[in-house]
XYZ file of C-alpha atoms in Angstrom:
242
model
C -3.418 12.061 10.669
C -5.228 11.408 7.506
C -6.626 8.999 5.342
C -8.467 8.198 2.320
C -9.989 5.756 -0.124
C -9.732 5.666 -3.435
C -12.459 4.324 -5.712
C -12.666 3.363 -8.973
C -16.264 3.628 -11.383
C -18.011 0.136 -10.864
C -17.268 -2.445 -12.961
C -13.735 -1.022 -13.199
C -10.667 -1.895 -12.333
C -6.690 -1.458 -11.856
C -4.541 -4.686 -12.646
C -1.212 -5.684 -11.105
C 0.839 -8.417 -10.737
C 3.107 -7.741 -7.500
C 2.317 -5.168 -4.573
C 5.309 -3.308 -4.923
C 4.095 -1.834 -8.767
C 1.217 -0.137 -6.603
C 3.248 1.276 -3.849
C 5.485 2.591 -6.326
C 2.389 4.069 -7.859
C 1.216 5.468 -4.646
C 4.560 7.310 -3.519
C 4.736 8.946 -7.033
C 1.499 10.147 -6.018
C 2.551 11.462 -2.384
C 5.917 12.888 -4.071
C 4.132 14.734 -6.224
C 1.950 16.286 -3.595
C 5.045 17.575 -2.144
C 6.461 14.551 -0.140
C 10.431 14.380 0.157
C 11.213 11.045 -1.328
C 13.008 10.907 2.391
C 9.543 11.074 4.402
C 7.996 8.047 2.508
C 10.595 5.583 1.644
C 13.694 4.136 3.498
C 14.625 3.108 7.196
C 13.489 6.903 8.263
C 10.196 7.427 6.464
C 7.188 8.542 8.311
C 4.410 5.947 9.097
C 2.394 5.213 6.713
C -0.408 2.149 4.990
C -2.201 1.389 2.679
C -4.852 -1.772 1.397
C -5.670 -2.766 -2.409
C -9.070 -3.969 -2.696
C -10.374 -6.311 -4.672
C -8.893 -9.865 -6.008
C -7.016 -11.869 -7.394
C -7.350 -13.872 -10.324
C -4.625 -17.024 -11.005
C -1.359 -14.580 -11.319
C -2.955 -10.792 -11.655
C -4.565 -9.170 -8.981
C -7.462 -6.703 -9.723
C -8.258 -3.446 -7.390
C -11.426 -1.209 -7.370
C -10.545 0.134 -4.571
C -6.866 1.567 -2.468
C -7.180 3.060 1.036
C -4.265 4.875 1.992
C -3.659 6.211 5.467
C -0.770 8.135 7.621
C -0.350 9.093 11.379
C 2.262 11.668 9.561
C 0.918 15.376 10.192
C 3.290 15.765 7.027
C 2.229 12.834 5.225
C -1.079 13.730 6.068
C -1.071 17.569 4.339
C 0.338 15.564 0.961
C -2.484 13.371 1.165
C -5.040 15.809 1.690
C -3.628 17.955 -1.774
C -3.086 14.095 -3.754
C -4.250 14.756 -7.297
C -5.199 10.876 -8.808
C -4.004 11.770 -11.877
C -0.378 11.259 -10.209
C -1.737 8.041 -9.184
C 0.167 5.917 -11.930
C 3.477 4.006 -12.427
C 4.729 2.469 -15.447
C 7.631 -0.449 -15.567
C 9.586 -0.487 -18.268
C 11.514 -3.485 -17.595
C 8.437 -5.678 -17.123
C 6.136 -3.839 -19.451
C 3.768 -3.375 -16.352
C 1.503 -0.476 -15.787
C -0.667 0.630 -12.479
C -3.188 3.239 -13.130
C -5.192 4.747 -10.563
C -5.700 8.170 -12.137
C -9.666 8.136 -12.583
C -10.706 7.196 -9.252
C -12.275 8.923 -7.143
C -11.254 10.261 -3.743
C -13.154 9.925 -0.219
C -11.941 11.569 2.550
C -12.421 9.106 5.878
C -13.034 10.209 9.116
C -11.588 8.785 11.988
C -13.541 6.102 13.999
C -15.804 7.447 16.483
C -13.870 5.457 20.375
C -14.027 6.877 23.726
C -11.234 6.858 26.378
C -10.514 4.474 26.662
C -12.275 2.557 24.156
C -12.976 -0.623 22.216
C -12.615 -1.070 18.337
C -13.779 -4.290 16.511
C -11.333 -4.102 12.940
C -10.752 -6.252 9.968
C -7.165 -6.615 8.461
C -8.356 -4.696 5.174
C -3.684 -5.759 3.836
C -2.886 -8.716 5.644
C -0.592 -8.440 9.052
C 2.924 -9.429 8.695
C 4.886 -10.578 12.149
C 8.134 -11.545 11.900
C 9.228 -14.990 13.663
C 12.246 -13.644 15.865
C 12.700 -17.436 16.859
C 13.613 -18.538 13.216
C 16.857 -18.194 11.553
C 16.691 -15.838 8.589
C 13.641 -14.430 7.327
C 10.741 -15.969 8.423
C 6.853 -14.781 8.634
C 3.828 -15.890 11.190
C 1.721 -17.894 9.550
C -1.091 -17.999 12.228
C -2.228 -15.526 14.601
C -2.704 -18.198 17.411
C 0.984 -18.347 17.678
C 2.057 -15.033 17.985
C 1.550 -11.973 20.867
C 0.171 -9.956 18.592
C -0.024 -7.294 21.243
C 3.467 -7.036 21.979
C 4.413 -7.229 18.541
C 2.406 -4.236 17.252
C 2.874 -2.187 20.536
C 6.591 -2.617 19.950
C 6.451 -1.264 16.342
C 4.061 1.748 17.115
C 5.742 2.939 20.111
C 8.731 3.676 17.928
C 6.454 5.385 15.564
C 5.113 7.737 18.236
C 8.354 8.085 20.575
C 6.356 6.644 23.429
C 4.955 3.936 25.337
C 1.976 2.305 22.967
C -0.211 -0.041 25.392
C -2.381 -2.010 23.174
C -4.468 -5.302 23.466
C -5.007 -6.924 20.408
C -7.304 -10.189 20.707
C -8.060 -11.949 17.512
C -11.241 -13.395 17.165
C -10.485 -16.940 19.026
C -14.208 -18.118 16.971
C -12.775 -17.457 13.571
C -9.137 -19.043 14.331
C -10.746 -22.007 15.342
C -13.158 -22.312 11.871
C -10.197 -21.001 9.537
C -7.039 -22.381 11.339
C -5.073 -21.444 8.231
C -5.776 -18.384 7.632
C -2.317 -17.017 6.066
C -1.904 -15.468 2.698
C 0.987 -15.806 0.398
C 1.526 -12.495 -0.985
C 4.033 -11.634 -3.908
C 5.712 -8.193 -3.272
C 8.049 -8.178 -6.195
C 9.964 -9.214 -9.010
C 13.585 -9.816 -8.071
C 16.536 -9.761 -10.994
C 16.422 -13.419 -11.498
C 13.337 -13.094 -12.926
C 12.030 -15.092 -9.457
C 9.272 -13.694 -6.821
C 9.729 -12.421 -4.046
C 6.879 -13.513 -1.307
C 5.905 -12.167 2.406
C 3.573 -14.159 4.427
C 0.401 -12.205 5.772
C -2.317 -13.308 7.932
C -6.202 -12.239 7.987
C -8.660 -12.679 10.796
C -11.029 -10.069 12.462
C -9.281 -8.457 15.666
C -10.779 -6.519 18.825
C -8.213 -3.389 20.136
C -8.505 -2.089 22.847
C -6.334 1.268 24.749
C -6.440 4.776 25.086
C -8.318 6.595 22.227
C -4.443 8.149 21.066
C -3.307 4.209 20.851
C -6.174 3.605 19.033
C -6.186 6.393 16.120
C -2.367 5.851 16.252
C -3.238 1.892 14.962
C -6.041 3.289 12.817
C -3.635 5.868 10.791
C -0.243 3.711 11.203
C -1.205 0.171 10.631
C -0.372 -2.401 12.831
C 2.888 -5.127 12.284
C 5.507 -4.638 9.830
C 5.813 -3.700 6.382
C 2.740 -1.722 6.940
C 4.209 1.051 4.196
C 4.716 -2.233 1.665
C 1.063 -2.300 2.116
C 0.499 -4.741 4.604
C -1.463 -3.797 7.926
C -4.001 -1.751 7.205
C -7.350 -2.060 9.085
C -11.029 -1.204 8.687
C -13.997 -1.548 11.352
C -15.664 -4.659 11.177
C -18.798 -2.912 11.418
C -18.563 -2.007 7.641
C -16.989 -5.067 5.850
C -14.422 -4.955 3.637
C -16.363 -2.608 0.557
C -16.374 0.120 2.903
């Protein structure tokens, strides 16, 4: 298990227009760290998250900021050797560029739970939850509608080959002052020229489980798409900036 974040010089910044130009960036990175191509993309790749921080202005996002985590011990040892400099991907066909390569690189410790234990997060990428009850593709839009626990157990206990036995509670305070509280995030640029969109949503969350269900969330993410860069959580404790 590993993670890190990623920082950029204040007052700096990396710009992008959909969230798929950065994950591309990000498993060139891992790749060249000595990652099979096998272990971080496609239906068998290892567990793994990550968050862009920072904002979004009309059409262009804007990130100071990436945290990138894995519950892979592989993963983990291509992490630990990432050079930023491999932290770049260019797009010829849209004439977009993500460059991460002078950032600098913090290595996080894990979050200090007992067992079992209590942690008070914030969705750092927003959580995706697919609606098994619509017809096609559809996405949660609000947190109040969905068992969350079930949702994310389901998901991680394929991850680790065993039981996961979370309880997720969202903040029942926050849902009620931000009812909507969904995101509409673009992932892509499909051939038609058209966007592709995934529907995310943000609220602070208390989990609670066994310490190994807990680090397992921490390192893994929690939903789906969590290697698309969705999922990725922080304590509450230190905002968002940290």
């Amino acid at each position: 298990m590993r993670r890190i974040r990623l920082k950029l010089a204040r007052g700096r910044w990396a710009s992008y227009r959909h969230l798929d130009l950065i994950h591309d960036a990000i498993v060139n990175a891992l790749t060249s760290a000595g990652a099979t191509s096998e272990q971080v993309i496609g239906a068998r790749a290892h567990p793994w998250t990550f968050a862009a921080l920072g904002h979004r202005r009309e059409r262009e996002g804007r990130v100071h900021s990436l945290v990138i985590s894995t519950s892979s011990p592989e993963l983990a040892v291509a992490l630990k050797t990432l050079k930023t400099d491999t932290l770049r991907y260019a797009r010829a066909a849209t004439g977009e560029l993500f460059d991460f390569s002078a950032a600098s690189v913090i290595q996080e410790d894990p979050p200090l739970c007992a067992d079992p234990g209590v942690l008070g997060v914030l969705a750092l990428a927003p959580i995706v939850i697919r609606d098994r009850s619509a017809e096609g593709t559809r996405w949660h839009s609000s947190l109040a509608d969905v068992d969350l626990s079930a949702a994310v157990n389901a998901r991680l206990s394929r991850f680790a080959g065993r039981e996961v036995a979370l309880t997720i509670q969202p903040d029942s305070l926050y849902l009620r002052a931000n009812p909507k509280h969904s995101v509409l995030v673009s992932t892509k640029r499909m051939k038609n020229g058209r966007s592709a969109f995934v529907i995310g949503m943000q609220a602070p969350l208390v989990l609670a489980g066994r310490q190994e269900d807990l680090l397992l969330a921490w390192y893994a993410g929690i939903g789906e798409k969590t290697r698309n860069g969705f999922g990725c959580i922080g304590l509450a404790e230190n905002g968002v900036g940290r």
